[in-house]
XYZ file of N, CA and C in Angstrom:
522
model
N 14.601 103.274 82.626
C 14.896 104.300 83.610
C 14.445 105.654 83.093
N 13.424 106.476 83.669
C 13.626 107.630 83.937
C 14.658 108.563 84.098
N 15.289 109.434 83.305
C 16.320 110.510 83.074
C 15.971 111.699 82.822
N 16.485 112.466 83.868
C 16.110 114.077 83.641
C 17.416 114.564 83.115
N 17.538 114.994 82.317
C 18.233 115.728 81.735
C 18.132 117.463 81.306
N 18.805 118.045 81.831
C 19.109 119.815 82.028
C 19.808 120.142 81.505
N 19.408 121.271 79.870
C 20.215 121.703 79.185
C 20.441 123.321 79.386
N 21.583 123.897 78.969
C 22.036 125.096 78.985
C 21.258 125.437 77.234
N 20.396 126.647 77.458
C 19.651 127.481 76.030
C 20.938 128.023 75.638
N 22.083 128.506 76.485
C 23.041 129.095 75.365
C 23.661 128.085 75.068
N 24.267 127.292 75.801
C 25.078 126.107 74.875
C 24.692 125.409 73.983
N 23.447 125.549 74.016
C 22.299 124.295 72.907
C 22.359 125.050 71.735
N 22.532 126.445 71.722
C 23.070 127.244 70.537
C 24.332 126.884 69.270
N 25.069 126.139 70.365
C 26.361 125.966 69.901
C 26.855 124.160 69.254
N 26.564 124.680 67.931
C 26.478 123.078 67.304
C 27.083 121.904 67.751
N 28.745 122.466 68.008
C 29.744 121.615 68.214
C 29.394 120.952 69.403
N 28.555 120.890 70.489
C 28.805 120.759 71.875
C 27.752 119.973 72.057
N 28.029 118.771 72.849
C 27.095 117.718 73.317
C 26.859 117.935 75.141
N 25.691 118.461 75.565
C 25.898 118.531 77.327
C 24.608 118.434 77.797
N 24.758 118.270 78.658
C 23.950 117.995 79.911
C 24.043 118.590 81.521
N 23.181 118.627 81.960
C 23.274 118.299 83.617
C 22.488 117.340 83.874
N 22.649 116.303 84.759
C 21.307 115.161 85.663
C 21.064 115.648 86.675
N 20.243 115.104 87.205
C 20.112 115.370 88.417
C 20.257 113.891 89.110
N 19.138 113.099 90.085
C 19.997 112.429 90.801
C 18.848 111.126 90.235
N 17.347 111.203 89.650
C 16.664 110.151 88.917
C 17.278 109.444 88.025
N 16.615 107.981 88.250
C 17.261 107.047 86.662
C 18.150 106.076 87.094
N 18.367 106.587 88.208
C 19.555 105.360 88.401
C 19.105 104.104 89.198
N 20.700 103.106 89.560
C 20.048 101.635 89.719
C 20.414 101.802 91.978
N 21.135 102.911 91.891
C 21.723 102.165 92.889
C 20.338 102.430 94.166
N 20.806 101.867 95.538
C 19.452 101.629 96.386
C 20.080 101.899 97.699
N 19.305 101.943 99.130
C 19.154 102.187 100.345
C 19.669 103.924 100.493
N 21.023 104.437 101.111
C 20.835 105.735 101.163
C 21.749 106.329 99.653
N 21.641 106.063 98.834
C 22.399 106.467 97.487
C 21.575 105.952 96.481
N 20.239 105.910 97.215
C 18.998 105.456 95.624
C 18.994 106.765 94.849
N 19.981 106.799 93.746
C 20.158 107.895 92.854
C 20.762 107.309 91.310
N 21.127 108.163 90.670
C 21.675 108.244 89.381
C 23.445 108.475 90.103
N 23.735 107.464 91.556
C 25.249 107.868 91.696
C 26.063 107.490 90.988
N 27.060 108.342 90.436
C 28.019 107.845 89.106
C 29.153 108.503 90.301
N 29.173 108.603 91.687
C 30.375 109.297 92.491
C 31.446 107.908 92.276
N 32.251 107.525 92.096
C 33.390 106.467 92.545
C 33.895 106.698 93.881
N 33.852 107.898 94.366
C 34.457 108.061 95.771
C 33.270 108.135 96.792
N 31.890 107.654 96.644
C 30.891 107.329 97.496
C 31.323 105.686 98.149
N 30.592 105.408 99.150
C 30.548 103.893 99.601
C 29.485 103.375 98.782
N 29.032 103.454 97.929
C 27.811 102.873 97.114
C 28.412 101.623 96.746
N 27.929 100.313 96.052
C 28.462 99.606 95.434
C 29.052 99.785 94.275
N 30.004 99.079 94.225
C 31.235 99.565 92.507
C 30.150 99.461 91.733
N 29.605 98.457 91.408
C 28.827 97.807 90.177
C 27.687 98.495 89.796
N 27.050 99.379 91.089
C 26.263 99.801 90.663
C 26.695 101.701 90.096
N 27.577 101.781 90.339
C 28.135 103.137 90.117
C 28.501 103.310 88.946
N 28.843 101.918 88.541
C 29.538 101.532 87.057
C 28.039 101.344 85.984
N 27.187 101.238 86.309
C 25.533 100.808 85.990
C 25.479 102.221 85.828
N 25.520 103.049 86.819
C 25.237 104.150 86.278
C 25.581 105.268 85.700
N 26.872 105.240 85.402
C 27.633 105.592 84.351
C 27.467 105.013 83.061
N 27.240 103.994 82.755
C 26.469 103.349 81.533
C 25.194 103.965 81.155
N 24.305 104.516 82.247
C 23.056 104.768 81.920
C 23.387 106.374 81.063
N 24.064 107.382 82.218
C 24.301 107.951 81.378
C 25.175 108.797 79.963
N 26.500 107.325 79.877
C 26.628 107.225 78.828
C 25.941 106.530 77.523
N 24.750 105.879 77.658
C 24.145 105.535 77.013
C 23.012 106.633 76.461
N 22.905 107.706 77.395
C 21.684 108.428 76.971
C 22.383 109.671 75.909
N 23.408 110.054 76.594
C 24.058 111.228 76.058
C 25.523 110.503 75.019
N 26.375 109.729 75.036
C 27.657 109.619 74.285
C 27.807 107.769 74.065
N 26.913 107.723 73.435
C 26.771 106.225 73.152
C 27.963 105.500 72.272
N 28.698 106.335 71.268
C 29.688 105.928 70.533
C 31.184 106.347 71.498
N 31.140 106.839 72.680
C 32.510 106.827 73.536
C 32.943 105.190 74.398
N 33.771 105.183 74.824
C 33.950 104.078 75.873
C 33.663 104.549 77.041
N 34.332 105.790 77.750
C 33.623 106.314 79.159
C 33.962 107.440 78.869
N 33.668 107.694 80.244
C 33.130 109.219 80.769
C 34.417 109.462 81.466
N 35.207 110.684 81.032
C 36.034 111.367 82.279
C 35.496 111.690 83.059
N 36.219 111.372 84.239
C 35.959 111.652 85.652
C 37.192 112.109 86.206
N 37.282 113.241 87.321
C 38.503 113.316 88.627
C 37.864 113.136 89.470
N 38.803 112.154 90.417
C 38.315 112.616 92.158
C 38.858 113.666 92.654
N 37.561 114.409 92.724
C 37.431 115.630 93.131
C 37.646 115.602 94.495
N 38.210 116.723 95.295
C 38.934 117.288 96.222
C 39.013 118.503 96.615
N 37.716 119.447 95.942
C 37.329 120.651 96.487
C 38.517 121.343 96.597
N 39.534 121.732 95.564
C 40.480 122.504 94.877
C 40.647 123.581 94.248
N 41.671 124.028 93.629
C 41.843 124.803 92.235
C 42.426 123.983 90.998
N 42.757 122.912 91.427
C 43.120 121.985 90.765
C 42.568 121.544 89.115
N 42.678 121.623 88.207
C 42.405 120.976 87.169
C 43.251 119.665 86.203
N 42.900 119.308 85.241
C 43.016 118.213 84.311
C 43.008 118.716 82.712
N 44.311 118.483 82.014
C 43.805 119.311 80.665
C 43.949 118.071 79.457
N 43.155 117.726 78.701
C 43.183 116.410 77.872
C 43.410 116.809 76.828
N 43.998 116.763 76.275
C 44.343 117.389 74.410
C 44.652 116.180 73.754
N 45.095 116.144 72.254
C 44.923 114.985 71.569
C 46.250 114.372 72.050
N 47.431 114.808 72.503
C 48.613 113.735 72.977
C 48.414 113.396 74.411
N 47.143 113.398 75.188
C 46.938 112.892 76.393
C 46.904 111.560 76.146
N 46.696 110.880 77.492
C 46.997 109.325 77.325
C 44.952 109.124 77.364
N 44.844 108.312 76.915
C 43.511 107.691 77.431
C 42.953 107.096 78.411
N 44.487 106.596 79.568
C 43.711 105.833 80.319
C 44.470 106.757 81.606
N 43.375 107.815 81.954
C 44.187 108.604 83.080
C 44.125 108.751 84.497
N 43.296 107.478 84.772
C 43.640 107.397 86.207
C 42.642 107.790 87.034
N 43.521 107.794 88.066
C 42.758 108.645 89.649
C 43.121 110.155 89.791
N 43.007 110.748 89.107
C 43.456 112.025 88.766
C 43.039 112.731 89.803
N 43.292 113.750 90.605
C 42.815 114.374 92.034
C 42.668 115.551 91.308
N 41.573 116.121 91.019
C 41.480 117.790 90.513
C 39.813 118.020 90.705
N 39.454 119.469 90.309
C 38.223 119.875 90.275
C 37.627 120.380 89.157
N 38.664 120.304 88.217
C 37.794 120.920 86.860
C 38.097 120.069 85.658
N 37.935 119.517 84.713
C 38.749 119.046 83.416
C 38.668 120.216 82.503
N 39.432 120.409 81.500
C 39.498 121.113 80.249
C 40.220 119.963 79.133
N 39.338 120.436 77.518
C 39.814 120.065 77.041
C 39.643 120.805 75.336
N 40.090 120.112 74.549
C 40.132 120.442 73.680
C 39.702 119.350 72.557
N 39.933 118.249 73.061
C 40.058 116.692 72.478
C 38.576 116.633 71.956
N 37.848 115.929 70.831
C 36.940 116.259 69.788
C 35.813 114.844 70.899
N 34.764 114.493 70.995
C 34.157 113.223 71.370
C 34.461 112.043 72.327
N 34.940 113.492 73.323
C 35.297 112.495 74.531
C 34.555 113.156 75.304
N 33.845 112.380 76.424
C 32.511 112.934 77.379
C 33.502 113.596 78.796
N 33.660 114.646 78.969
C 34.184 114.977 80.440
C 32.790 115.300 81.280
N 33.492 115.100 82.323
C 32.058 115.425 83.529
C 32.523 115.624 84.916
N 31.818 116.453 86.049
C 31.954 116.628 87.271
C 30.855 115.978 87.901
N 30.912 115.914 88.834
C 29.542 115.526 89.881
C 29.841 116.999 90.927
N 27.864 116.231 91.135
C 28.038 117.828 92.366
C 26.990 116.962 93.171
N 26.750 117.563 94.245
C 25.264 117.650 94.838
C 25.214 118.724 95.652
N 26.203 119.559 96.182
C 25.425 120.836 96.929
C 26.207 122.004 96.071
N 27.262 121.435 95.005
C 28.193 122.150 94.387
C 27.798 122.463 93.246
N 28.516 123.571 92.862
C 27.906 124.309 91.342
C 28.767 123.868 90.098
N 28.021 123.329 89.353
C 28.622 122.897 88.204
C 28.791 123.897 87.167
N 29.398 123.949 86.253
C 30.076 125.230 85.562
C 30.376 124.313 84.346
N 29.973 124.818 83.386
C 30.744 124.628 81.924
C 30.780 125.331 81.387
N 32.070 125.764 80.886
C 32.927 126.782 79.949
C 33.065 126.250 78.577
N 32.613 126.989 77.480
C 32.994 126.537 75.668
C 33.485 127.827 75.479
N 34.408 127.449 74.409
C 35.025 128.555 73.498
C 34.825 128.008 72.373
N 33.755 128.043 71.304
C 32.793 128.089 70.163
C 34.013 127.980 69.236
N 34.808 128.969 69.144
C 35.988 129.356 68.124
C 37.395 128.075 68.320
N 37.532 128.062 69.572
C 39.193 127.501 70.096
C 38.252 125.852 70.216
N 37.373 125.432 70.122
C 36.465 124.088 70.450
C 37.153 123.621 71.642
N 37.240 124.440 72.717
C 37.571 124.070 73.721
C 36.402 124.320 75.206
N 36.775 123.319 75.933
C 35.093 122.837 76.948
C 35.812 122.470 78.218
N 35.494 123.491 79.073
C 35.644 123.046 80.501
C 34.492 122.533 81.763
N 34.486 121.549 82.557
C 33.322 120.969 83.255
C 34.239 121.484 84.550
N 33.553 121.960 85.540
C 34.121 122.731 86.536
C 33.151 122.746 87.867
N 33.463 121.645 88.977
C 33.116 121.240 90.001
C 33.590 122.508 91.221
N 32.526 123.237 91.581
C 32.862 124.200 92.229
C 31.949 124.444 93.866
N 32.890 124.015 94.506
C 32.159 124.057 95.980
C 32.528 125.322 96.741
N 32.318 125.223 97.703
C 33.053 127.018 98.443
C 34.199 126.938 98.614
N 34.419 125.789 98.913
C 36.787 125.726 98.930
C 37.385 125.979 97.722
N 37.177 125.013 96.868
C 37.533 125.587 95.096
C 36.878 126.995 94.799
N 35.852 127.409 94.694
C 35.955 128.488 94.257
C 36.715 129.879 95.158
N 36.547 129.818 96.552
C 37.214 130.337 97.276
C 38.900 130.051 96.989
N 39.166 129.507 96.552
C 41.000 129.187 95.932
C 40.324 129.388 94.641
N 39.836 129.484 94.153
C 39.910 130.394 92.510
C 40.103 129.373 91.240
N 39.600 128.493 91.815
C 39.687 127.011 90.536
C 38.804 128.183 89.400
N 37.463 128.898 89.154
C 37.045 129.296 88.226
C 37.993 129.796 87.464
N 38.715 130.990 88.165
C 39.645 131.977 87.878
C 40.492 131.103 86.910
N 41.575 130.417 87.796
C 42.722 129.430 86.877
C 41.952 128.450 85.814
N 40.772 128.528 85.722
C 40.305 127.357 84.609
C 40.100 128.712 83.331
N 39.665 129.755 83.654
C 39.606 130.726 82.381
C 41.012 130.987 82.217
N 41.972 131.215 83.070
C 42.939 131.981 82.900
C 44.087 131.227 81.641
N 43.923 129.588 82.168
C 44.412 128.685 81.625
C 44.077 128.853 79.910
N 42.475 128.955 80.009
C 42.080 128.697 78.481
C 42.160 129.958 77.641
N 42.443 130.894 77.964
C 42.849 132.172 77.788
C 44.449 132.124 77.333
N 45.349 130.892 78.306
C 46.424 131.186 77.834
C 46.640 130.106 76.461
N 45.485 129.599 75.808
C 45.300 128.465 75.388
C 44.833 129.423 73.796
N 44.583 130.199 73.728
C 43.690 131.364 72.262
C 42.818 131.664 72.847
N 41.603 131.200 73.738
C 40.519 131.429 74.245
C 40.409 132.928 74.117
N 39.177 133.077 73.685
C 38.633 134.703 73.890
C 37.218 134.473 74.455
N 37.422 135.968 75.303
C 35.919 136.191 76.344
C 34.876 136.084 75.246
N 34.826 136.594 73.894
C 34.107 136.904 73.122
C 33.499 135.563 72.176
N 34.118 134.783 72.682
C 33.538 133.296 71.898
C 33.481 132.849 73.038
N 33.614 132.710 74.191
C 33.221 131.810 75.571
C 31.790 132.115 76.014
N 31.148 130.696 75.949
C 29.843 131.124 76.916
C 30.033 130.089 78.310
N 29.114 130.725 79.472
C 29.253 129.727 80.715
C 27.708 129.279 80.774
N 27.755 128.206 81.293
C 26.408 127.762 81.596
C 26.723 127.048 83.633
N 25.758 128.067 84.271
C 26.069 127.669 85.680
C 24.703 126.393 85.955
N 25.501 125.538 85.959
C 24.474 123.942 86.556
C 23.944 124.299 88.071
N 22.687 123.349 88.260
C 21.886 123.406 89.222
C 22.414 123.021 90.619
N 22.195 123.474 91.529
C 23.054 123.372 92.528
C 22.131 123.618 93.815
N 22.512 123.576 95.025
C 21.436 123.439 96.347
C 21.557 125.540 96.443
N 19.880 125.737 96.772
C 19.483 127.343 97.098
C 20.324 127.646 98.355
N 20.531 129.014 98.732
C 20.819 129.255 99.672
C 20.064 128.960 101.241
N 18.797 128.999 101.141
C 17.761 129.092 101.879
C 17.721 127.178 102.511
N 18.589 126.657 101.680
C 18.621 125.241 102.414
C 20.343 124.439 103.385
N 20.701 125.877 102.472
C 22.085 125.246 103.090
C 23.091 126.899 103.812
N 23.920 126.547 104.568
C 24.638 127.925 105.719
C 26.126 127.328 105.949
N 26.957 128.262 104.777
C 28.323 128.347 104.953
C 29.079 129.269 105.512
N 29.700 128.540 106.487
C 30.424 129.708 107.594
C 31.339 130.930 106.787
């Protein structure tokens, strides 16, 4: 498979941090979801959604078991994983994860939505932040800094890297 993979130049700065963006090449699934879909809340087939979550845990976090995921719900909602979280967490309904936890892969999906990842270099803390016009309009960005802020976070060790997302010129929100 073919994999495009999209890195952030400032985060690639930052030793500690393993990331990415995809886009939608590489993957197995076929008819109207011939993509790299790793959505669980698409009608795609399970198996193949699960195929492609393998693909790209295989390219990027080969020594994890999976990939965090929330079903996302276009929120302010987040998920915070630290080392006394449980491992096996579910159907979690939120729009952002944060964590702190050392070699565990978190991730959002988007396709017309802006993906966002937050590091704090110093606090080794990493937020993946699924941001459509409802969540960010309710201020999921806002409460995901505010949170890691109340966490040690400083502006001065945080960098953001804003993921690829649909131009204005293709899409018209009321």
């Amino acid at each position: 498979w073919i994999l495009n993979l999209f890195k952030s130049k400032k985060l690639s700065k930052i030793l500690n941090i393993n990331h990415g963006f995809f886009n939608k090449k590489g993957g197995v699934s076929i008819g109207i979801y011939k993509s790299l879909n790793c959505g669980p809340g698409s009608k795609d087939k399970k198996v193949n959604i699960q195929k492609n979550l393998k693909i790209v845990k295989e390219k990027k976090y080969k020594k994890s078991k999976k990939i965090f995921l929330v079903k996302q719900i276009h929120s302010n909602k987040f998920l915070y994983i630290n080392n006394s979280s449980k491992t096996n967490l579910g159907n979690v309904k939120a729009d952002a994860i944060i964590t702190n936890k050392k070699k565990i892969p978190i991730a959002v999906l988007t396709a017309d939505c802006v993906p966002l990842l937050i590091c704090d270099s110093k606090k080794n803390m990493i937020a993946a932040i699924h941001a459509g016009w409802r969540g960010a309009y309710s201020g999921i960005i806002q409460k995901v800094i505010k949170f890691m802020y109340s966490k040690g976070c400083n502006p001065i060790n945080m960098t953001v890297a804003i993921g690829p997302s649909i131009a204005l010129k293709n899409y018209e929100v009321k």
